[in-house]
Tab-separated table of C-alpha atoms and ligand atoms in Angstrom:
chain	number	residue	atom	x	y	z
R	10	UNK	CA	24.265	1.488	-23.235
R	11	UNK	CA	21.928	2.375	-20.456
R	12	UNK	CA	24.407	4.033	-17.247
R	13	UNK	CA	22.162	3.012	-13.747
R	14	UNK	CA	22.711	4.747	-10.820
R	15	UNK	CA	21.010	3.172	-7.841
R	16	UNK	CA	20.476	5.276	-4.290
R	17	UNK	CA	20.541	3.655	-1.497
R	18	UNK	CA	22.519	0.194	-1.423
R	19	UNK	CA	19.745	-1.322	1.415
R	20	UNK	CA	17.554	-4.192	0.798
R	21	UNK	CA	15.545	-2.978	-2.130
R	22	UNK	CA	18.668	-1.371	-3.483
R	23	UNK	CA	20.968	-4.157	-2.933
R	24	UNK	CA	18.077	-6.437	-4.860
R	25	UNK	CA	18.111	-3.873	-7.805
R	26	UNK	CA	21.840	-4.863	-8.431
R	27	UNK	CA	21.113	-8.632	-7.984
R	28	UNK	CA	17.691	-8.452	-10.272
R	29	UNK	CA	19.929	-6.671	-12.995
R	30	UNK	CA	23.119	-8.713	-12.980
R	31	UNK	CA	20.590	-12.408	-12.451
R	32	UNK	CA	18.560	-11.440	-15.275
R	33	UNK	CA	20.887	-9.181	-17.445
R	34	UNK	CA	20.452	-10.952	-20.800
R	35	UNK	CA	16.934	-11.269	-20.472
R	36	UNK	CA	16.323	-7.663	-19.110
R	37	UNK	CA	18.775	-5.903	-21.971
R	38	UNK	CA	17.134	-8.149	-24.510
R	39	UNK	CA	13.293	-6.281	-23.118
R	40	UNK	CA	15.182	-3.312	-23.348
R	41	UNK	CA	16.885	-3.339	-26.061
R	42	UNK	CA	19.839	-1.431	-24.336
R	43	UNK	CA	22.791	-2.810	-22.397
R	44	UNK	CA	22.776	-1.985	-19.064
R	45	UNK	CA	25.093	-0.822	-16.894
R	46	UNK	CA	25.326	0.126	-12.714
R	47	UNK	CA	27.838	2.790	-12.742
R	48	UNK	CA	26.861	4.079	-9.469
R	49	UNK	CA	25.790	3.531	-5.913
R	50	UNK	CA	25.231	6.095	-3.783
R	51	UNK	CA	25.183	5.254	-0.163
R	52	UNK	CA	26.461	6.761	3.058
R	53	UNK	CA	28.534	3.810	4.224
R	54	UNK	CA	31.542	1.783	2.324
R	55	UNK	CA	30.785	-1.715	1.560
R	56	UNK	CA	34.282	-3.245	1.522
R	57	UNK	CA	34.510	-6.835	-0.081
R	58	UNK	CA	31.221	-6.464	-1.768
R	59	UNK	CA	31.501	-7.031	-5.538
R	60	UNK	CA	30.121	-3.583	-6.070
R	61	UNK	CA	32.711	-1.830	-3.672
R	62	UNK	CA	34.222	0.036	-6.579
R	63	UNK	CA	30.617	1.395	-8.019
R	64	UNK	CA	29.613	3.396	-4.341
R	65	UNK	CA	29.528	7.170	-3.918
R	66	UNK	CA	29.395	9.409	-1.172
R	67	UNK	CA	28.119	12.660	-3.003
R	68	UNK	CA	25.304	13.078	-5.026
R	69	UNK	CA	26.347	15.405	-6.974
R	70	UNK	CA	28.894	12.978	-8.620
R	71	UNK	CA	25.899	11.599	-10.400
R	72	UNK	CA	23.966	14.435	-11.143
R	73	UNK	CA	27.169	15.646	-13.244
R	74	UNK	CA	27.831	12.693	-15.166
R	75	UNK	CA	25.316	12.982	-18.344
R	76	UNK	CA	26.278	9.158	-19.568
R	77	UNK	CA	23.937	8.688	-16.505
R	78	UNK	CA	20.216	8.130	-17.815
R	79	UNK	CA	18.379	6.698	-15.276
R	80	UNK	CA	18.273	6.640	-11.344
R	81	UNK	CA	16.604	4.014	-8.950
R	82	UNK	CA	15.601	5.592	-5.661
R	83	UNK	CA	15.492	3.067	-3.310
R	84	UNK	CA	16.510	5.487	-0.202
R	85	UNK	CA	12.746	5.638	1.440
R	86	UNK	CA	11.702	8.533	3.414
R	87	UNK	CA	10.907	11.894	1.826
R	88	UNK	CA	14.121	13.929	2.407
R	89	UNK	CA	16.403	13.871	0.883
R	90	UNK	CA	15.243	11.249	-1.740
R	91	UNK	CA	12.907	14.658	-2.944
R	92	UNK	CA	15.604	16.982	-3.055
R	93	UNK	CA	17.662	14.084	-5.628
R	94	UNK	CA	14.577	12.852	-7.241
R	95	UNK	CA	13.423	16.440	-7.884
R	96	UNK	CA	17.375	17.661	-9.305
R	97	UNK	CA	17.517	14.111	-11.391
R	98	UNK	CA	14.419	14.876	-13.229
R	99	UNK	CA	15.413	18.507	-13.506
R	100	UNK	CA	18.351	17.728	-15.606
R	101	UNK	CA	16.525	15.399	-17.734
R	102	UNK	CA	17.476	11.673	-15.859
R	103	UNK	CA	14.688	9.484	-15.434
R	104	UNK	CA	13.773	8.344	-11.988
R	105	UNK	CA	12.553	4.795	-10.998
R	106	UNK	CA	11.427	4.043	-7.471
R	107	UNK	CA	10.161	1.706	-4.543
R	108	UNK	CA	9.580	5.032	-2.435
R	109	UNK	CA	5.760	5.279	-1.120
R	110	UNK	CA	6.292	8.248	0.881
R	111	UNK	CA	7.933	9.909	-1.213
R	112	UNK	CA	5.197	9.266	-4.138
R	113	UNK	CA	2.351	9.628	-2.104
R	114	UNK	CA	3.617	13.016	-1.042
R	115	UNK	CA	5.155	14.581	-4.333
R	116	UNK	CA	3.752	12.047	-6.982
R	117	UNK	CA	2.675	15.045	-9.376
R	118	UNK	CA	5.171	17.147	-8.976
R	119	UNK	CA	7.647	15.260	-9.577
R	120	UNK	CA	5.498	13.203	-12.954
R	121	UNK	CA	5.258	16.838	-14.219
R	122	UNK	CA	9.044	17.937	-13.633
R	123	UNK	CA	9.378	14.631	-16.078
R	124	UNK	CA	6.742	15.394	-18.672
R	125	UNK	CA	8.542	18.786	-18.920
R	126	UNK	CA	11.754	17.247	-18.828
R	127	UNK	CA	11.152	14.176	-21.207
R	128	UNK	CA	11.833	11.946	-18.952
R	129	UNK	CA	9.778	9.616	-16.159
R	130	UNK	CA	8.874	9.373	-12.800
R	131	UNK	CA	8.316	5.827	-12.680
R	132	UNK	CA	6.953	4.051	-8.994
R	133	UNK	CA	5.872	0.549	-10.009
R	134	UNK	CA	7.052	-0.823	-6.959
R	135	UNK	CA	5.741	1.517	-4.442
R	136	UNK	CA	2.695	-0.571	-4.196
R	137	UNK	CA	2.018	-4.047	-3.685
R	138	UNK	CA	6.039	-4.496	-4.246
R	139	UNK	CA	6.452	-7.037	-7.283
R	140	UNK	CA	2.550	-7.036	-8.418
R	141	UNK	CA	2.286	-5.014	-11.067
R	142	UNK	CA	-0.627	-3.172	-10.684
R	143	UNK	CA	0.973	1.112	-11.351
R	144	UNK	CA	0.973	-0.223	-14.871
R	145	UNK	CA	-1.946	-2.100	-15.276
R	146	UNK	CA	-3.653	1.318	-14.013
R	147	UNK	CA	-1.785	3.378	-16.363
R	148	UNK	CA	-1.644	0.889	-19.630
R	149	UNK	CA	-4.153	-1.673	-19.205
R	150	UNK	CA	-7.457	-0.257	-17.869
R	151	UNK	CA	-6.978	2.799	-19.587
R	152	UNK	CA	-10.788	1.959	-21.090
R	153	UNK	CA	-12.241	1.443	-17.770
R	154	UNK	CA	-14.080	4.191	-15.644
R	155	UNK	CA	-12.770	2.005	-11.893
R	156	UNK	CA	-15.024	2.779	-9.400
R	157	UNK	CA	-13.519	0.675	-6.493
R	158	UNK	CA	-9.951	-0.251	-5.300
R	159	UNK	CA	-10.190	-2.771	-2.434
R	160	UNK	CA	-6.580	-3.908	-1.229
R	161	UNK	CA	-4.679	-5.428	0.962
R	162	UNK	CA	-1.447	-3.118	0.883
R	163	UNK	CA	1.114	-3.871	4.286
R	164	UNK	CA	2.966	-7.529	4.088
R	165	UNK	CA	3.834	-6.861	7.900
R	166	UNK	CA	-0.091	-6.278	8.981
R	167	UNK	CA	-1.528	-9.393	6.814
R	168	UNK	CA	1.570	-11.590	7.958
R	169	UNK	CA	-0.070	-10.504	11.552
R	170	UNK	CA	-3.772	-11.445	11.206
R	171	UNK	CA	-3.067	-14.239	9.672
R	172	UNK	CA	-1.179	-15.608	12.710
R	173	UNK	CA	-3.852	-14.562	14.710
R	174	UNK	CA	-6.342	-16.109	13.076
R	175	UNK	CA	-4.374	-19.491	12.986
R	176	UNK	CA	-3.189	-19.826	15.817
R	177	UNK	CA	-5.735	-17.660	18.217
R	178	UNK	CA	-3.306	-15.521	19.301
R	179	UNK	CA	-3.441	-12.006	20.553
R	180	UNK	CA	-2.061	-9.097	18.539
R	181	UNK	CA	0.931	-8.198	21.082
R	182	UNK	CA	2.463	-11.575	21.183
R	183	UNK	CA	2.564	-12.215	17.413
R	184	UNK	CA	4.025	-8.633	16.838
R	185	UNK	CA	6.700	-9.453	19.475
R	186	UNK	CA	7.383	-13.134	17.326
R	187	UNK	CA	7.465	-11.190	13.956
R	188	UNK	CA	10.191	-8.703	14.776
R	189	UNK	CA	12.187	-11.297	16.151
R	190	UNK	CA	12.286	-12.886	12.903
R	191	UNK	CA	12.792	-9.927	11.062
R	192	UNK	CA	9.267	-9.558	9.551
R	193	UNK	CA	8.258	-6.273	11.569
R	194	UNK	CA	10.428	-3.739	12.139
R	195	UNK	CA	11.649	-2.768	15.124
R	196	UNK	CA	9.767	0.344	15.120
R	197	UNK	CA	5.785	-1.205	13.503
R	198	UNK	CA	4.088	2.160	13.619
R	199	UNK	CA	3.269	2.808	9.936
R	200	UNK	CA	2.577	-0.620	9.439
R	201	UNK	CA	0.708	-1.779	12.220
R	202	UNK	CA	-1.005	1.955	12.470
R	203	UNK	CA	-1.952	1.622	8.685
R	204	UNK	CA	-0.141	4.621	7.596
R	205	UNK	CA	1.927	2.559	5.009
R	206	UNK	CA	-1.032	1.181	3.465
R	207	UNK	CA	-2.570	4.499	3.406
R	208	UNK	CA	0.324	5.749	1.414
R	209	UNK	CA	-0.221	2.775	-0.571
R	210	UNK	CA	-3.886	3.567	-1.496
R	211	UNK	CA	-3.610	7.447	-2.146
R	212	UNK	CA	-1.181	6.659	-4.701
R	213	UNK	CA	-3.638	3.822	-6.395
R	214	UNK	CA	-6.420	6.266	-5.866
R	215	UNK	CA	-4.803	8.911	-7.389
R	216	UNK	CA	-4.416	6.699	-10.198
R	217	UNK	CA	-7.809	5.750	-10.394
R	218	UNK	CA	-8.820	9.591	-10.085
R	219	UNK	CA	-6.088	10.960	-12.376
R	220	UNK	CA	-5.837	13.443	-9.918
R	221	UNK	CA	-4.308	13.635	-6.670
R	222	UNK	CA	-6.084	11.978	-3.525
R	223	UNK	CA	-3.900	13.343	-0.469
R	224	UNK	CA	-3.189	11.186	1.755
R	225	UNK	CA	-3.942	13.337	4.914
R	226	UNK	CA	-7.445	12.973	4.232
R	227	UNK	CA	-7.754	9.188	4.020
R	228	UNK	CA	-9.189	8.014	7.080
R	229	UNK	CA	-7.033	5.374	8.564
R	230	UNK	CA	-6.971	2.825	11.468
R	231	UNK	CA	-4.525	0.216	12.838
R	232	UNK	CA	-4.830	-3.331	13.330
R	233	UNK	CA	-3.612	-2.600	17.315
R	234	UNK	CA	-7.446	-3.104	18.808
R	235	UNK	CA	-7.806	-6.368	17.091
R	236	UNK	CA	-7.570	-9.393	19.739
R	237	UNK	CA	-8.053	-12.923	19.659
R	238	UNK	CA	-11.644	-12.747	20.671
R	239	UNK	CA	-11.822	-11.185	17.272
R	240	UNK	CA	-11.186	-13.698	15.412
R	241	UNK	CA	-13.399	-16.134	17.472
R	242	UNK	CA	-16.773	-14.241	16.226
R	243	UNK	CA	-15.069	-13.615	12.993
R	244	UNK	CA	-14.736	-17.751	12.754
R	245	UNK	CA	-18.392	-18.125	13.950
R	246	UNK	CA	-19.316	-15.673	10.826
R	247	UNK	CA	-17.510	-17.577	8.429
R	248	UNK	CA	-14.869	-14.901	8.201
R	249	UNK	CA	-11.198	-13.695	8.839
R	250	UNK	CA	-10.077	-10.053	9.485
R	251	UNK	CA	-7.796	-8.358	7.448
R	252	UNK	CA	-6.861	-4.505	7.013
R	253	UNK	CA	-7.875	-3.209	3.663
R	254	UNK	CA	-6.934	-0.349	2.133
R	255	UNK	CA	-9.956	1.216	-0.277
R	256	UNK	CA	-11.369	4.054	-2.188
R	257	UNK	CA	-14.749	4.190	-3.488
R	258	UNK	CA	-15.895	6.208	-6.316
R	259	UNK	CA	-19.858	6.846	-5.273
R	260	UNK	CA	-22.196	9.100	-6.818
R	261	UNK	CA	-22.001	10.148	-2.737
R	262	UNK	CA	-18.785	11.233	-3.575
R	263	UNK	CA	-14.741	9.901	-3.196
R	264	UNK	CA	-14.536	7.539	-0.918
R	265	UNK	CA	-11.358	6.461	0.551
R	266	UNK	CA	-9.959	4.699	4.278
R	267	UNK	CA	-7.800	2.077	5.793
R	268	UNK	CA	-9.347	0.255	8.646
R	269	UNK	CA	-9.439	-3.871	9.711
R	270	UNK	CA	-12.203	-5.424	8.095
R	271	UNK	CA	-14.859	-8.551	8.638
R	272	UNK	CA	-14.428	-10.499	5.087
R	273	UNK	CA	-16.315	-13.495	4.305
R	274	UNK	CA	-14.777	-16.438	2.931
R	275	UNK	CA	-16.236	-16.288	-0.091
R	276	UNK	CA	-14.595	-12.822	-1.032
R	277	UNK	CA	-11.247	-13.173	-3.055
R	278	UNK	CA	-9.061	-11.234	-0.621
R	279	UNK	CA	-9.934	-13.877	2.117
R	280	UNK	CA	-7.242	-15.914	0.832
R	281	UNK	CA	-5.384	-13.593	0.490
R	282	UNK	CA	-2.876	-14.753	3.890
R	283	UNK	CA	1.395	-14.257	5.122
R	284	UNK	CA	3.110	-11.609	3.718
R	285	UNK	CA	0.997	-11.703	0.023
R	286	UNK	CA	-0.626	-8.755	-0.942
R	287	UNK	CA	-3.121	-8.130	-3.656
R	288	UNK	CA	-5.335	-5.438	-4.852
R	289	UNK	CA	-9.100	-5.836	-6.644
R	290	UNK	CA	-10.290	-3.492	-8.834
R	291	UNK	CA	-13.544	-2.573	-10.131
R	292	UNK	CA	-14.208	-1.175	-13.641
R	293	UNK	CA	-17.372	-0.219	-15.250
R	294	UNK	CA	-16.491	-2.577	-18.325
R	295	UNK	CA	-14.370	-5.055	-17.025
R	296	UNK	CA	-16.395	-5.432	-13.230
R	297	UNK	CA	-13.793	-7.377	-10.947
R	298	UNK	CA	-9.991	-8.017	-11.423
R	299	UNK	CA	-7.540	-9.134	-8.901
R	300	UNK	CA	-3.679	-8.517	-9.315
R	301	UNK	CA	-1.714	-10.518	-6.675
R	302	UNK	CA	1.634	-11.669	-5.561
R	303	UNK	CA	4.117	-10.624	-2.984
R	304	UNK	CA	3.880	-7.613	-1.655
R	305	UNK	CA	7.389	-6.552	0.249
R	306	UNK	CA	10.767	-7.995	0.412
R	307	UNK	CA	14.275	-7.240	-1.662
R	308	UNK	CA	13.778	-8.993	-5.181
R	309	UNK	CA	9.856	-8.507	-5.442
R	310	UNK	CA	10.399	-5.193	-4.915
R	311	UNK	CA	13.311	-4.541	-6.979
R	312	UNK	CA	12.353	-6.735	-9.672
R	313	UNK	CA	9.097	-4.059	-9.916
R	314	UNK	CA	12.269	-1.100	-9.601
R	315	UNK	CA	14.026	-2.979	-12.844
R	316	UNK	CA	10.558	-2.929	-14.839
R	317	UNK	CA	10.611	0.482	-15.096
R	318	UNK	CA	14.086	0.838	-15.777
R	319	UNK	CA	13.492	-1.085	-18.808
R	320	UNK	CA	10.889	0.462	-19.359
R	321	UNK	CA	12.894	4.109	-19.168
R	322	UNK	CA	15.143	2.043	-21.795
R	323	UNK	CA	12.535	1.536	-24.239
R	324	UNK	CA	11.247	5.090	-24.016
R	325	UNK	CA	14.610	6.926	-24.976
R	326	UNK	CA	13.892	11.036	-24.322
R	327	UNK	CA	9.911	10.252	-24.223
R	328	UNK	CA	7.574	10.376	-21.416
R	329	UNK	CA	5.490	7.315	-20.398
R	330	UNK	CA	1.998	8.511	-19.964
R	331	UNK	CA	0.781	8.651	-16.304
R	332	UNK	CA	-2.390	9.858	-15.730
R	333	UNK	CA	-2.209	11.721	-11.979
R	334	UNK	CA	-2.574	15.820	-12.178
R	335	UNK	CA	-1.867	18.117	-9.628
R	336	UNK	CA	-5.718	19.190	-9.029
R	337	UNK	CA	-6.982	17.238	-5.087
R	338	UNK	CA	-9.485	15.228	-5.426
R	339	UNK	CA	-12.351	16.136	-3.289
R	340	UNK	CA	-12.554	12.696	-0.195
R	341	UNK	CA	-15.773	12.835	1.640
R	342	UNK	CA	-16.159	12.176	4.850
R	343	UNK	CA	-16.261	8.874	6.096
R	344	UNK	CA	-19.040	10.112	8.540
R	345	UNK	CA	-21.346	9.637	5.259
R	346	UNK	CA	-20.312	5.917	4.478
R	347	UNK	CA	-22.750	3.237	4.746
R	348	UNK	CA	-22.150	-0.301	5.548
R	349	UNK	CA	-22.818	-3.343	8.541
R	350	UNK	CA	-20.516	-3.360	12.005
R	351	UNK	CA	-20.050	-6.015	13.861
R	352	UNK	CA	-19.893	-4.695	17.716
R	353	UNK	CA	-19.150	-6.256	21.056
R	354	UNK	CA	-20.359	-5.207	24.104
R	355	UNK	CA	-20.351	-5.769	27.568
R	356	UNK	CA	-23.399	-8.209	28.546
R	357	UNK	CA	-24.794	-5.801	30.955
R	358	UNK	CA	-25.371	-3.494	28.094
R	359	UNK	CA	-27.447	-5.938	25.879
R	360	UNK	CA	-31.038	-4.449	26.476
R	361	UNK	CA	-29.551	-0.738	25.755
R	362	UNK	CA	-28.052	-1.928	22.493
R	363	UNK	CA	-31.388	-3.622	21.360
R	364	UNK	CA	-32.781	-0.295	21.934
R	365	UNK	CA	-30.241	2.006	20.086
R	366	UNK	CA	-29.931	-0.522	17.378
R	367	UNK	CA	-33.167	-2.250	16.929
R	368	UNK	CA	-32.712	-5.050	14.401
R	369	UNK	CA	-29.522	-6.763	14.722
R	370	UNK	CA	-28.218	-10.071	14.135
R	371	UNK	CA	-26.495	-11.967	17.971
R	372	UNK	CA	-23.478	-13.926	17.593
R	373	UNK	CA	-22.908	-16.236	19.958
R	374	UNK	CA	-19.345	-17.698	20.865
R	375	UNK	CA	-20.189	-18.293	24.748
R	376	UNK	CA	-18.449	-15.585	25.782
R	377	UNK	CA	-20.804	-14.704	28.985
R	378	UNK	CA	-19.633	-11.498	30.033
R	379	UNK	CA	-20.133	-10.283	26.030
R	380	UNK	CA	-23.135	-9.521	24.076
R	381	UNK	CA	-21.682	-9.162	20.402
R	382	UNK	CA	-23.849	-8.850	17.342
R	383	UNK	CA	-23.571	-7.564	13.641
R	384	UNK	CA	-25.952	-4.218	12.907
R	385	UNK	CA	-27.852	-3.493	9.389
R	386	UNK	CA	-26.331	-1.354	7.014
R	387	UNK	CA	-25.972	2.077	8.555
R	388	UNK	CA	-24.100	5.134	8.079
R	389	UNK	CA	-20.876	6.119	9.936
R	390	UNK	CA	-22.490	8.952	11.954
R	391	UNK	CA	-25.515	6.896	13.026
R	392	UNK	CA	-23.390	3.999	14.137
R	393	UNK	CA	-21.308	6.540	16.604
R	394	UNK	CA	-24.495	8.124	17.255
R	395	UNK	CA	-25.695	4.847	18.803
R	396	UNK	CA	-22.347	3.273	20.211
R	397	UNK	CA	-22.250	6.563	22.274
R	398	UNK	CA	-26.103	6.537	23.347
R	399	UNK	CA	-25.310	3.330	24.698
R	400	UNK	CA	-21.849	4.307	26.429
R	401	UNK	CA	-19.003	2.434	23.931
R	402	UNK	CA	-18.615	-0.673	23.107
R	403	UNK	CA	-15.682	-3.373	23.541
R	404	UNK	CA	-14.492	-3.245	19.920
R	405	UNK	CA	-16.160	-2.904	16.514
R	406	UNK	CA	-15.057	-3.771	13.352
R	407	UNK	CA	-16.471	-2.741	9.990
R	408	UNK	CA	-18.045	-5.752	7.857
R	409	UNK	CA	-17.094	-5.760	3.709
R	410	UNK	CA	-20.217	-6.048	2.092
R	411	UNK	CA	-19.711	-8.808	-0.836
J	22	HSE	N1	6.473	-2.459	5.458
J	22	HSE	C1	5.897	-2.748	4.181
J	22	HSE	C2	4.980	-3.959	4.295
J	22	HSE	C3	6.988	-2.980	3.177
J	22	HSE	O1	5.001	-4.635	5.338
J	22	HSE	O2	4.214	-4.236	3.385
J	22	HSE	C4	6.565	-2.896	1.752
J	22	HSE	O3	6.121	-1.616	1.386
């Protein structure tokens, strides 16, 4: 018998209960364990819920109990879901989580405290929610050198530009719609900022490095500057806009950023629309894969939480091999990367943009008080060399090359 505790009884908590008790003969046949939930640890009671009898208050009531084996973390935020992640694997219990921040931030750490400890760290769902792509990373490509991760990492953001590009609608209105049915939270900084997805990709970078790719250093953008007009040229180019989340393994160097992108209809991730997420990976052996499915919400998520607790079950005092070391990866600066822009500017500044950047393509939407165009492939640096030369620009959004 496998004892669960689960912290946090929230959405993705609530869902690891459901996923267990739904699926339990299937899941303890994978296993080959029973399972049981012998804990929840939450701050509030839940009176009339089924569970009632399983919640905690302290911690420490789990900590002391050795029958219990393995924990799902399902708190979010970095404190104190460290502080009990850290003390579970310290006294040998396996810890399974949906917690990005908290992997992003302490991934190593804590996957050495387990290899020490013979036990496991195990974060399948802090990306991409119920895709499995943590252990297609750490199992399946293990022959692969990957030398690109393009995703698209944030439900909330994608749910977004999708609208927009449907319906021609500007950013502020479909935010407003989408927390009003519960889609984006009431407070959409990390997602509509990009900082979740950044998370997101330092962990899958990290992965693809085996070493660890702080997120600090990944450059990141929002999606707040995209409008409707946006999506008008984007349409006229035969594209949508989405925010990606990527890191690039160049003989230039590492790679990495978050930023909305131009993608053309042919690419994969164009279809890519709601809440879905998916992630595309390029291996020297393999060349393109695409893992995809839905990317937030309480039994995709937890469903990704159970996976490893089965997972913990079929490993019994052994650690599950996850290649991510303590040693930072070195991420150039984005100043360096190369690639096409597509620009708007105001009309009266046509003739000093033909100047600065000399060959460009026009594109056209009869929008007279605009001159917009797409540049060639330039670096980062010369591109804000010229947008300054030529006093800023309305918007500009990167272009994914195919
Ligand atoms: N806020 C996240 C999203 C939840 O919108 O994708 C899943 O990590």
């Amino acid at each position: 018998m496998i004892h669960v505790a689960v912290l946090g009884y929230g959405t993705v908590g609530s869902g690891v209960v459901e996923v267990i008790e739904t699926n339990k003969k299937d899941i303890e046949k994978r296993a080959a364990a029973r399972l049981n939930i012998k804990y929840i640890l939450d701050l509030r009671d839940f009176p009339g819920d089924p569970y009632e009898s399983k919640v905690v208050h302290d911690y420490n009531v789990i900590l002391n109990d050795p029958e219990v084996t393995v924990i799902c973390e399902t708190m979010g935020g970095v404190h104190p879901a460290y502080e009990f992640s850290r003390q579970a694997l310290l006294a040998g219990k396996s810890v399974c989580t949906s917690n990005k921040e908290l992997v992003a931030s302490h991934g190593p750490e804590l996957i050495s405290i387990a290899r020490e400890k013979h036990c496991n760290y195990l974060f399948e769902a802090s990306v991409g929610g119920g895709i499995p792509i943590i252990r297609p990373l750490n199992y399946s490509l293990t022959a692969e050198k990957i030398d690109s991760i393009t995703g698209i990492l944030n439900g909330t953001t994608n749910y977004i530009l999708t609208k927009m590009d449907k319906e021609g609608a500007d950013f502020e209105e479909v935010l407003k719609e989408a927390q009003e049915k519960g889609y984006a939270e009431k407070n959409p900084e990390a997602d509509v900022e990009g900082y979740d997805a950044c998370r997101k990709i330092a962990i899958l970078s990290s992965l693809m490095c085996s070493k660890n790719v702080r997120y600090e250093e990944i450059y990141t953008e929002g999606i707040t500057k995209i409008s409707a007009a946006d999506f008008v040229y984007a349409k006229q180019m035969n594209k949508s806009i989405k925010l990606l989340a990527m890191s690039r393994d160049k003989k230039e160097g590492f790679f990495a950023m978050v930023a909305p992108f131009m993608i053309s209809r042919t690419h994969p991730l164009y279809s890519v629309n709601d809440v879905f997420n998916a992630v595309y990976v390029h291996g020297n052996m393999l060349g393109d894969s695409m893992y995809y499915g839905r990317g937030a919400g309480k039994l995709p998520t937890a469903s990704a939480v159970v996976s490893d607790v089965v997972d913990c079950a079929r490993h019994p005092g052994k650690t599950v091999m996850c290649f991510w070391e303590n040693e930072d990866v070195k991420v150039a600066d984005i100043e360096s990367d190369q690639g096409k822009f597509f620009v708007r500017v105001k009309s009266g500044q046509k003739e000093e943009a033909l100047a600065a950047f000399g060959s460009l393509a026009e594109i056209n939407v009869g929008i007279a008080e605009e001159f917009a165009f797409m540049t060639q492939v330039m670096t980062e640096k010369e591109f804000n060399d010229r947008i300054e030369k030529i006093g800023g620009c309305i918007n500009r959004i990167r272009i994914l090359s195919a």
